[in-house]
Amino acid sequence: MPVGKIGQLFGDLYCAQLSSAINEGTILNSTERAYRRLDQSEQAIRTALQASPLMHVDESGLHYAGRLDWPHGASNHALTYYFVYAKRGCDALKSLASLLPAYQGHLVHDCLPGYFSFTTG
């Protein structure tokens, strides 16, 4: 979400004066603090999904800053994990951000050929 829209959102939700009171630096600093604090949560989600007996995976194109990136999602009945990668295929699926290299359960996917390179042990 663009920084200006975040300020506008706070103004819409709380009071009109707040949208102009929240400056870009405050929003960026808050975002950075939240990102750092969520690291343990992200690791717990990754661990739980990798232990899940069934996981759904999918990817979708997203145009951002004049380029096409690929958000890759992995989920089960309770959790969802996303990472963004510049490519859609095997490079992304085997990257460090992906859950698939260590996953041993059953995958539900859209038959992207790269998914077939993963087998359970």
Short mmCIF file of C-alpha atoms in Angstrom, two decimals:
data_model
loop_
_atom_site.label_atom_id
_atom_site.label_comp_id
_atom_site.label_asym_id
_atom_site.label_seq_id
_atom_site.Cartn_x
_atom_site.Cartn_y
_atom_site.Cartn_z
CA MET A 1 0.00 0.00 0.00
CA PRO A 2 1.51 3.39 -0.91
CA VAL A 3 2.63 5.50 2.05
CA GLY A 4 0.26 8.35 1.14
CA LYS A 5 -2.68 5.97 1.10
CA ILE A 6 -1.77 4.68 4.57
CA GLY A 7 -1.99 8.24 5.94
CA GLN A 8 -5.32 8.69 4.14
CA LEU A 9 -6.60 5.41 5.58
CA PHE A 10 -5.81 6.52 9.13
CA GLY A 11 -7.59 9.79 8.45
CA ASP A 12 -10.64 7.96 7.10
CA LEU A 13 -10.73 5.54 10.01
CA TYR A 14 -9.95 7.84 12.91
CA CYS A 15 -10.14 11.53 12.05
CA ALA A 16 -9.38 13.73 9.08
CA GLN A 17 -6.61 15.63 10.91
CA LEU A 18 -4.69 12.41 11.49
CA SER A 19 -4.02 11.82 7.78
CA SER A 20 -1.94 14.99 7.57
CA ALA A 21 -0.38 14.48 11.02
CA ILE A 22 1.21 11.15 10.10
CA ASN A 23 4.27 11.84 7.98
CA GLU A 24 6.05 9.46 5.62
CA GLY A 25 8.94 8.88 8.04
CA THR A 26 6.58 7.75 10.81
CA ILE A 27 4.88 5.29 8.50
CA LEU A 28 8.17 3.92 7.14
CA ASN A 29 9.70 3.59 10.63
CA SER A 30 6.58 1.83 11.93
CA THR A 31 6.61 -0.54 8.97
CA GLU A 32 10.28 -1.38 9.54
CA ARG A 33 9.71 -2.02 13.28
CA ALA A 34 6.74 -4.29 12.52
CA TYR A 35 8.77 -6.18 9.90
CA ARG A 36 11.57 -6.87 12.42
CA ARG A 37 9.15 -7.91 15.17
CA LEU A 38 7.33 -10.36 12.90
CA ASP A 39 10.42 -12.45 12.14
CA GLN A 40 9.66 -15.00 14.87
CA SER A 41 6.05 -15.27 13.69
CA GLU A 42 7.20 -15.82 10.12
CA GLN A 43 9.58 -18.56 11.22
CA ALA A 44 6.83 -20.24 13.28
CA ILE A 45 4.48 -20.17 10.26
CA ARG A 46 7.19 -21.60 7.98
CA THR A 47 7.92 -24.40 10.47
CA ALA A 48 4.26 -25.27 10.99
CA LEU A 49 3.51 -25.35 7.25
CA GLN A 50 6.54 -27.54 6.55
CA ALA A 51 5.23 -30.00 9.15
CA SER A 52 1.69 -29.92 7.73
CA PRO A 53 0.60 -33.14 5.98
CA LEU A 54 -1.19 -31.17 3.24
CA MET A 55 -0.22 -27.83 1.74
CA HIS A 56 -1.67 -25.79 -1.13
CA VAL A 57 0.80 -23.81 -3.24
CA ASP A 58 0.23 -21.26 -5.98
CA GLU A 59 1.83 -18.26 -7.63
CA SER A 60 0.41 -15.19 -9.31
CA GLY A 61 1.91 -12.34 -11.31
CA LEU A 62 2.01 -8.85 -9.84
CA HIS A 63 3.08 -5.71 -11.67
CA TYR A 64 5.10 -3.47 -9.36
CA ALA A 65 7.42 -0.57 -10.15
CA GLY A 66 7.27 -1.32 -13.86
CA ARG A 67 8.18 -5.01 -13.60
CA LEU A 68 6.43 -8.33 -13.18
CA ASP A 69 7.13 -10.13 -9.89
CA TRP A 70 5.66 -13.39 -8.64
CA PRO A 71 4.12 -13.70 -5.16
CA HIS A 72 4.30 -17.40 -4.23
CA GLY A 73 1.88 -18.65 -1.59
CA ALA A 74 1.79 -21.76 0.57
CA SER A 75 -1.11 -22.48 2.89
CA ASN A 76 -3.00 -25.08 4.87
CA HIS A 77 -6.32 -24.88 6.70
CA ALA A 78 -4.97 -22.35 9.21
CA LEU A 79 -1.80 -20.65 7.95
CA THR A 80 -0.54 -18.81 4.88
CA TYR A 81 3.01 -17.89 3.90
CA TYR A 82 4.01 -15.65 0.97
CA PHE A 83 7.28 -14.73 -0.63
CA VAL A 84 7.94 -12.65 -3.73
CA TYR A 85 10.38 -13.76 -6.41
CA ALA A 86 11.34 -12.32 -9.79
CA LYS A 87 10.52 -15.61 -11.54
CA ARG A 88 7.67 -18.09 -11.52
CA GLY A 89 9.32 -21.49 -12.08
CA CYS A 90 11.90 -23.78 -10.53
CA ASP A 91 14.31 -21.03 -9.48
CA ALA A 92 11.64 -19.60 -7.20
CA LEU A 93 10.34 -22.96 -5.99
CA LYS A 94 13.85 -24.07 -4.99
CA SER A 95 14.93 -20.71 -3.52
CA LEU A 96 15.74 -20.16 0.16
CA ALA A 97 12.43 -18.32 0.61
CA SER A 98 10.41 -21.30 -0.62
CA LEU A 99 9.05 -23.97 1.73
CA LEU A 100 9.14 -26.69 -0.91
CA PRO A 101 12.75 -27.97 -0.78
CA ALA A 102 12.25 -29.31 2.77
CA TYR A 103 8.56 -30.20 2.47
CA GLN A 104 7.61 -33.89 2.82
CA GLY A 105 3.80 -33.80 2.75
CA HIS A 106 1.23 -33.73 -0.04
CA LEU A 107 0.99 -30.70 -2.34
CA VAL A 108 -2.12 -29.34 -3.96
CA HIS A 109 -1.13 -27.17 -6.92
CA ASP A 110 -2.10 -25.95 -10.38
CA CYS A 111 0.27 -28.31 -12.26
CA LEU A 112 2.97 -25.74 -12.95
CA PRO A 113 5.73 -28.08 -14.21
CA GLY A 114 8.19 -26.99 -11.52
CA TYR A 115 6.00 -28.48 -8.79
CA PHE A 116 6.54 -31.96 -10.22
CA SER A 117 10.26 -31.76 -9.40
CA PHE A 118 9.38 -32.19 -5.72
CA THR A 119 8.68 -35.65 -4.36
CA THR A 120 8.08 -36.81 -0.83
CA GLY A 121 10.58 -39.12 0.82
#
